CSV table of C-alpha atoms in Angstrom, one decimal:
chain,number,residue,atom,x,y,z
A,1,UNK,CA,96.3,99.2,114.1
A,2,UNK,CA,97.9,96.2,112.5
A,3,UNK,CA,98.0,95.9,108.7
A,4,UNK,CA,95.6,92.9,108.7
A,5,UNK,CA,93.0,94.7,110.9
A,6,UNK,CA,93.7,98.0,109.1
A,7,UNK,CA,93.0,96.4,105.7
A,8,UNK,CA,90.3,93.9,106.7
A,9,UNK,CA,87.6,94.9,104.1
A,10,UNK,CA,87.7,96.5,100.8
A,11,UNK,CA,84.4,97.2,99.1
A,12,UNK,CA,84.3,99.6,96.0
A,13,UNK,CA,81.2,101.1,94.3
A,14,UNK,CA,80.3,98.1,92.1
A,15,UNK,CA,79.8,94.9,94.3
A,16,UNK,CA,83.5,94.8,95.0
A,17,UNK,CA,84.7,93.1,98.2
A,18,UNK,CA,88.0,91.8,99.2
A,19,UNK,CA,90.0,90.9,102.3
A,20,UNK,CA,93.7,91.7,102.8
A,21,UNK,CA,95.5,88.7,104.3
A,22,UNK,CA,99.1,89.6,103.7
A,23,UNK,CA,101.3,91.8,106.0
A,24,UNK,CA,102.3,93.7,102.8
A,25,UNK,CA,99.9,95.8,100.8
A,26,UNK,CA,99.3,97.2,97.4
A,27,UNK,CA,97.5,100.6,97.4
A,28,UNK,CA,96.1,102.4,94.4
A,29,UNK,CA,96.4,106.0,93.4
A,30,UNK,CA,93.4,106.4,91.2
A,31,UNK,CA,90.8,108.8,89.8
A,32,UNK,CA,87.9,106.4,89.3
A,33,UNK,CA,87.6,103.3,91.6
A,34,UNK,CA,85.0,101.8,89.3
A,35,UNK,CA,87.7,101.4,86.6
A,36,UNK,CA,89.9,99.3,88.8
A,37,UNK,CA,87.1,97.1,90.2
A,38,UNK,CA,87.7,94.1,87.9
A,39,UNK,CA,91.3,94.0,88.9
A,40,UNK,CA,90.5,94.0,92.5
A,41,UNK,CA,87.4,91.8,92.8
A,42,UNK,CA,88.9,88.7,91.4
A,43,UNK,CA,86.9,88.8,88.2
A,44,UNK,CA,88.7,90.3,85.2
A,45,UNK,CA,87.3,88.6,82.1
A,46,UNK,CA,88.5,91.3,79.7
A,47,UNK,CA,92.0,91.0,81.2
A,48,UNK,CA,92.1,94.7,81.9
A,49,UNK,CA,95.7,95.9,82.2
A,50,UNK,CA,96.8,92.8,80.3
A,51,UNK,CA,96.3,90.4,83.2
A,52,UNK,CA,93.7,88.0,84.5
A,53,UNK,CA,95.1,88.1,88.0
A,54,UNK,CA,93.3,89.6,90.9
A,55,UNK,CA,95.0,91.6,93.6
A,56,UNK,CA,92.0,91.8,95.9
A,57,UNK,CA,93.6,90.0,98.9
A,58,UNK,CA,96.6,92.4,98.9
A,59,UNK,CA,94.8,95.7,98.3
A,60,UNK,CA,94.8,97.8,101.5
A,61,UNK,CA,93.7,101.3,100.4
A,62,UNK,CA,92.9,103.8,97.7
A,63,UNK,CA,94.1,107.3,97.2
A,64,UNK,CA,91.7,109.4,95.2
A,65,UNK,CA,93.3,111.6,92.6
A,66,UNK,CA,93.0,114.5,92.1
A,67,UNK,CA,91.5,117.6,93.4
A,68,UNK,CA,89.0,115.9,95.6
A,69,UNK,CA,89.1,118.8,98.1
A,70,UNK,CA,90.3,122.3,97.4
A,71,UNK,CA,91.9,124.8,99.8
A,72,UNK,CA,90.5,128.1,98.7
A,73,UNK,CA,91.9,131.7,99.0
A,74,UNK,CA,89.8,132.5,102.0
A,75,UNK,CA,91.1,129.5,103.9
A,76,UNK,CA,88.0,127.4,103.6
A,77,UNK,CA,88.0,123.9,102.2
A,78,UNK,CA,85.4,122.4,99.8
A,79,UNK,CA,84.9,119.4,97.5
A,80,UNK,CA,86.0,120.3,93.9
A,81,UNK,CA,83.2,120.1,91.4
A,82,UNK,CA,83.7,120.0,87.7
A,83,UNK,CA,80.9,120.6,85.2
A,84,UNK,CA,78.4,120.4,88.0
A,85,UNK,CA,79.3,116.9,89.1
A,86,UNK,CA,81.6,116.6,92.0
A,87,UNK,CA,83.9,113.5,92.8
A,88,UNK,CA,81.5,112.5,95.6
A,89,UNK,CA,78.8,111.9,92.9
A,90,UNK,CA,81.2,109.7,91.0
A,91,UNK,CA,82.8,107.9,93.9
A,92,UNK,CA,80.2,106.9,96.4
A,93,UNK,CA,81.3,106.4,100.1
A,94,UNK,CA,82.9,102.9,100.3
A,95,UNK,CA,84.0,100.7,103.2
A,96,UNK,CA,87.6,101.0,102.3
A,97,UNK,CA,90.7,102.8,103.6
A,98,UNK,CA,90.2,105.6,101.2
A,99,UNK,CA,91.9,109.0,101.1
A,100,UNK,CA,90.8,112.0,99.1
A,101,UNK,CA,93.3,114.5,97.7
A,102,UNK,CA,93.4,118.1,99.1
A,103,UNK,CA,94.9,120.4,96.6
A,104,UNK,CA,96.8,123.6,97.6
A,105,UNK,CA,94.9,125.9,95.2
A,106,UNK,CA,92.7,128.9,95.1
A,107,UNK,CA,90.3,130.6,92.7
A,108,UNK,CA,89.1,127.2,91.3
A,109,UNK,CA,85.6,127.7,89.9
A,110,UNK,CA,83.0,125.0,90.1
A,111,UNK,CA,83.3,124.3,86.3
A,112,UNK,CA,87.0,125.0,85.9
A,113,UNK,CA,89.6,122.5,85.1
A,114,UNK,CA,92.1,121.3,87.8
A,115,UNK,CA,95.1,122.2,85.7
A,116,UNK,CA,93.8,125.7,85.5
A,117,UNK,CA,93.8,126.1,89.2
A,118,UNK,CA,97.4,125.2,90.1
A,119,UNK,CA,99.2,128.3,90.9
A,120,UNK,CA,102.0,129.6,93.2
A,121,UNK,CA,99.5,131.5,95.4
A,122,UNK,CA,99.7,130.7,99.1
A,123,UNK,CA,96.4,129.7,100.7
A,124,UNK,CA,98.0,128.5,104.0
A,125,UNK,CA,97.9,131.8,105.9
A,126,UNK,CA,94.2,132.2,105.3
A,127,UNK,CA,93.5,128.7,106.6
A,128,UNK,CA,95.9,129.2,109.6
A,129,UNK,CA,94.0,132.4,110.6
A,130,UNK,CA,90.9,130.3,111.2
A,131,UNK,CA,92.7,127.0,112.1
A,132,UNK,CA,90.1,125.7,114.5
A,133,UNK,CA,87.3,126.1,112.0
A,134,UNK,CA,89.4,124.8,109.2
A,135,UNK,CA,90.4,121.7,111.2
A,136,UNK,CA,86.7,121.0,112.0
A,137,UNK,CA,85.8,121.4,108.3
A,138,UNK,CA,88.5,118.9,107.3
A,139,UNK,CA,87.2,116.4,109.9
A,140,UNK,CA,83.6,116.9,108.9
A,141,UNK,CA,84.4,116.2,105.3
A,142,UNK,CA,86.3,113.0,106.2
A,143,UNK,CA,83.3,111.8,108.3
A,144,UNK,CA,80.8,112.8,105.6
A,145,UNK,CA,82.5,110.7,102.9
A,146,UNK,CA,83.6,107.8,105.2
A,147,UNK,CA,87.3,108.4,104.6
A,148,UNK,CA,90.3,107.1,106.4
A,149,UNK,CA,91.9,110.5,105.9
A,150,UNK,CA,93.1,113.1,103.4
A,151,UNK,CA,96.1,113.1,101.1
A,152,UNK,CA,97.8,116.5,100.9
A,153,UNK,CA,98.7,117.0,97.2
A,154,UNK,CA,102.0,118.6,97.9
A,155,UNK,CA,102.9,118.1,94.2
A,156,UNK,CA,101.6,121.5,93.5
A,157,UNK,CA,102.5,123.3,96.7
A,158,UNK,CA,105.2,125.4,95.3
A,159,UNK,CA,105.4,129.0,96.5
A,160,UNK,CA,103.9,128.1,99.8
A,161,UNK,CA,105.0,129.2,103.2
A,162,UNK,CA,106.7,126.2,104.9
A,163,UNK,CA,106.5,127.6,108.4
A,164,UNK,CA,102.8,128.3,107.9
A,165,UNK,CA,102.2,124.8,106.7
A,166,UNK,CA,104.0,123.2,109.6
A,167,UNK,CA,101.8,125.2,112.0
A,168,UNK,CA,98.6,124.4,110.1
A,169,UNK,CA,99.1,120.7,109.6
A,170,UNK,CA,100.5,120.0,113.0
A,171,UNK,CA,97.2,121.3,114.4
A,172,UNK,CA,95.1,119.3,111.9
A,173,UNK,CA,97.1,116.2,112.6
A,174,UNK,CA,96.4,116.3,116.3
A,175,UNK,CA,92.6,116.5,115.6
A,176,UNK,CA,92.7,113.8,112.9
A,177,UNK,CA,94.6,111.4,115.2
A,178,UNK,CA,92.1,111.9,118.0
A,179,UNK,CA,89.4,110.8,115.7
A,180,UNK,CA,91.4,107.8,114.4
A,181,UNK,CA,92.0,109.5,111.1
A,182,UNK,CA,95.3,109.9,109.1
A,183,UNK,CA,97.2,112.5,107.1
A,184,UNK,CA,99.0,111.4,103.9
A,185,UNK,CA,101.3,113.6,101.8
A,186,UNK,CA,102.4,113.0,98.3
A,187,UNK,CA,106.0,114.1,97.8
A,188,UNK,CA,109.0,113.6,95.5
A,189,UNK,CA,112.6,112.7,96.6
A,190,UNK,CA,113.9,112.1,93.0
A,191,UNK,CA,116.0,115.2,92.8
A,192,UNK,CA,118.0,115.0,95.9
A,193,UNK,CA,117.9,118.7,96.4
A,194,UNK,CA,118.8,120.6,99.6
A,195,UNK,CA,115.9,121.3,101.9
A,196,UNK,CA,114.9,124.9,101.9
A,197,UNK,CA,112.3,126.2,104.3
A,198,UNK,CA,112.3,129.8,102.9
A,199,UNK,CA,109.0,130.7,101.3
A,200,UNK,CA,110.8,132.9,98.7
A,201,UNK,CA,112.7,130.0,97.2
A,202,UNK,CA,110.6,127.0,98.0
A,203,UNK,CA,111.7,124.0,96.1
A,204,UNK,CA,108.6,122.4,94.5
A,205,UNK,CA,107.7,119.3,96.4
A,206,UNK,CA,111.1,118.3,97.9
A,207,UNK,CA,110.8,119.8,101.4
A,208,UNK,CA,109.0,116.8,102.8
A,209,UNK,CA,111.4,116.6,105.7
A,210,UNK,CA,109.6,119.2,107.7
A,211,UNK,CA,106.4,117.1,107.6
A,212,UNK,CA,108.0,114.1,109.2
A,213,UNK,CA,106.5,114.8,112.7
A,214,UNK,CA,103.1,115.6,111.3
A,215,UNK,CA,102.2,112.9,108.8
A,216,UNK,CA,101.3,109.3,108.9
A,217,UNK,CA,102.1,108.5,105.3
A,218,UNK,CA,104.7,109.9,102.8
A,219,UNK,CA,104.0,108.7,99.2
A,220,UNK,CA,107.2,109.0,97.2
A,221,UNK,CA,106.2,109.9,93.7
A,222,UNK,CA,109.8,110.1,92.7
A,223,UNK,CA,110.2,106.3,92.6
A,224,UNK,CA,107.6,106.0,89.8
A,225,UNK,CA,110.0,107.2,88.3
A,226,UNK,CA,108.9,110.2,86.1
A,227,UNK,CA,110.5,111.8,83.1
A,228,UNK,CA,110.9,115.0,85.3
A,229,UNK,CA,113.8,113.1,86.8
A,230,UNK,CA,115.4,112.2,83.5
A,231,UNK,CA,119.1,111.3,84.0
A,232,UNK,CA,118.7,111.0,87.8
A,233,UNK,CA,116.2,108.2,88.4
A,234,UNK,CA,114.5,107.9,85.0
A,235,UNK,CA,114.3,105.5,83.2
A,236,UNK,CA,114.0,103.0,86.0
A,237,UNK,CA,116.2,100.2,84.6
A,238,UNK,CA,119.1,102.6,84.0
A,239,UNK,CA,118.9,104.4,87.3
A,240,UNK,CA,117.8,101.8,89.7
A,241,UNK,CA,120.7,101.5,92.0
A,242,UNK,CA,121.7,104.1,94.7
A,243,UNK,CA,124.4,106.7,93.9
A,244,UNK,CA,125.4,110.1,95.3
A,245,UNK,CA,123.5,112.8,93.6
A,246,UNK,CA,125.8,114.6,91.2
A,247,UNK,CA,124.7,118.0,92.2
A,248,UNK,CA,124.5,117.3,95.9
A,249,UNK,CA,126.7,114.6,97.4
A,250,UNK,CA,124.8,114.7,100.8
A,251,UNK,CA,121.8,113.1,99.1
A,252,UNK,CA,121.2,109.8,97.4
A,253,UNK,CA,119.8,109.5,93.9
A,254,UNK,CA,118.5,106.6,91.8
A,255,UNK,CA,115.2,104.8,92.4
A,256,UNK,CA,116.5,102.7,95.2
A,257,UNK,CA,118.6,105.7,96.4
A,258,UNK,CA,115.4,107.6,97.1
A,259,UNK,CA,114.2,105.0,99.5
A,260,UNK,CA,117.5,104.8,101.3
A,261,UNK,CA,117.6,108.6,101.4
A,262,UNK,CA,114.2,108.9,103.0
A,263,UNK,CA,114.9,106.2,105.5
A,264,UNK,CA,118.2,107.7,106.5
A,265,UNK,CA,116.5,111.0,107.0
A,266,UNK,CA,114.0,109.5,109.5
A,267,UNK,CA,111.1,108.2,107.5
A,268,UNK,CA,109.8,104.9,108.9
A,269,UNK,CA,109.9,102.1,106.2
A,270,UNK,CA,107.3,100.1,108.0
A,271,UNK,CA,104.6,102.7,108.6
A,272,UNK,CA,105.3,106.1,106.8
A,273,UNK,CA,107.1,105.3,103.6
A,274,UNK,CA,105.1,104.2,100.6
A,275,UNK,CA,107.2,104.2,97.4
A,276,UNK,CA,105.1,104.8,94.2
A,277,UNK,CA,105.3,102.7,91.1
A,278,UNK,CA,103.9,103.9,87.8
A,279,UNK,CA,102.0,101.2,86.0
A,280,UNK,CA,101.6,102.2,82.4
A,281,UNK,CA,101.8,101.0,78.8
A,282,UNK,CA,104.2,98.4,77.5
A,283,UNK,CA,106.9,98.8,74.9
A,284,UNK,CA,109.8,96.8,73.4
A,285,UNK,CA,113.2,98.3,73.5
A,286,UNK,CA,116.1,96.3,72.0
A,287,UNK,CA,114.1,93.1,72.3
A,288,UNK,CA,113.1,93.6,75.9
A,289,UNK,CA,109.6,94.5,77.1
A,290,UNK,CA,109.5,97.5,79.5
A,291,UNK,CA,107.0,100.1,80.7
A,292,UNK,CA,107.2,103.7,79.5
A,293,UNK,CA,108.8,104.6,82.8
A,294,UNK,CA,111.7,102.1,82.1
A,295,UNK,CA,110.7,99.2,84.3
A,296,UNK,CA,111.9,95.9,82.9
A,297,UNK,CA,110.9,92.7,84.7
A,298,UNK,CA,114.3,92.3,86.0
A,299,UNK,CA,114.5,95.9,87.4
A,300,UNK,CA,111.1,95.6,88.9
A,301,UNK,CA,111.9,92.3,90.6
A,302,UNK,CA,115.2,93.7,91.9
A,303,UNK,CA,113.5,96.7,93.3
A,304,UNK,CA,110.8,94.7,95.1
A,305,UNK,CA,113.5,92.5,96.7
A,306,UNK,CA,115.3,95.8,97.7
A,307,UNK,CA,112.0,97.0,99.4
A,308,UNK,CA,111.9,93.7,101.4
A,309,UNK,CA,115.4,94.2,102.5
A,310,UNK,CA,114.5,97.7,103.8
A,311,UNK,CA,111.3,96.4,105.5
A,312,UNK,CA,109.0,98.5,103.3
A,313,UNK,CA,105.4,97.1,103.7
A,314,UNK,CA,103.3,99.2,101.3
A,315,UNK,CA,103.6,100.1,97.6
A,316,UNK,CA,101.3,102.7,96.0
A,317,UNK,CA,100.5,102.1,92.4
A,318,UNK,CA,99.8,104.9,89.9
A,319,UNK,CA,98.9,104.6,86.2
A,320,UNK,CA,98.6,107.0,83.4
A,321,UNK,CA,95.8,109.6,84.2
A,322,UNK,CA,95.1,107.8,87.4
A,323,UNK,CA,93.7,104.7,85.7
A,324,UNK,CA,91.6,106.7,83.3
A,325,UNK,CA,93.6,105.1,80.5
A,326,UNK,CA,92.1,103.8,77.3
A,327,UNK,CA,90.9,100.2,77.4
A,328,UNK,CA,93.4,99.2,74.7
A,329,UNK,CA,96.4,100.5,76.6
A,330,UNK,CA,97.8,97.5,78.5
A,331,UNK,CA,100.8,97.2,80.7
A,332,UNK,CA,103.6,94.5,80.3
A,333,UNK,CA,102.2,91.0,81.1
A,334,UNK,CA,104.6,90.4,83.9
A,335,UNK,CA,103.9,93.7,85.7
A,336,UNK,CA,100.9,92.9,87.9
A,337,UNK,CA,102.3,89.4,88.5
A,338,UNK,CA,105.5,90.8,90.0
A,339,UNK,CA,103.6,93.2,92.2
A,340,UNK,CA,101.2,90.4,93.4
A,341,UNK,CA,104.0,88.0,94.1
A,342,UNK,CA,105.8,90.7,96.2
A,343,UNK,CA,102.7,91.3,98.3
A,344,UNK,CA,102.1,87.5,98.7
A,345,UNK,CA,105.6,86.7,100.2
């Protein structure tokens, strides 16, 4: 499906509608679609996120975060519910290319907090033992909530059996594709580590390479960049350009280096790869405004030009606490404008 057809209509919970007209897209990784509605529907009187601009015509999708669906110890999947109110009550089904996160967790009680559920326990084998039923449960949830697909929250998949996950998601992918649905996976390429398929020494979220045949979308959270990659790709303005990873010369580090690395390893820049950018609070450092992740206007502008050179078509935007940031926290005034200009050209 072409980008223009694929993104024809966006309509979020509060009278929001917009049409994507560009071949490039901005997508949002968010917790509460209602919070981002003013920015997307062309009316932002309070200048939320320090801008009066709309990005409605360039918004092609939403990834709900986090813990929308939970993979349980018995291999079943269910919507996560906190304090008796599930995300489906907060986020009504919408006519939008919307993905809901599936977390690799177990023993998450209905009133427990998501952070209390993340553990190294492997739920994959339980799901694989009932793969046909599990796949149908995934598909039924996608249809029930009018979703484009699911986003596998690989961020907290450590300790999992890679061989098992390959078998599980290859089967799920076949059924999703037959129904016109998609599988997205959130990964991190910021560290440039060796790929390791062994379940006994599984390397956090870096082993995305094994998912290449099974996923439609790879969201690279490493290009935010985050402080977990301090001195490798964070802060952005200092570690923008590609360079050989100091601990692994076979891999490429730096923000742009991650994009090059993933493309060189077989990720399609036009269809699979979606670099993430962290849109957060603004600060002034040595007289220059920059975000908390180290994006200056010059660095962001250069990175967006680099993405054009690599033929990347989609950027996924994340903000502090998945847009559940205080009203008074605003980003640098040029940030949204740079993103909008990139999508428009």
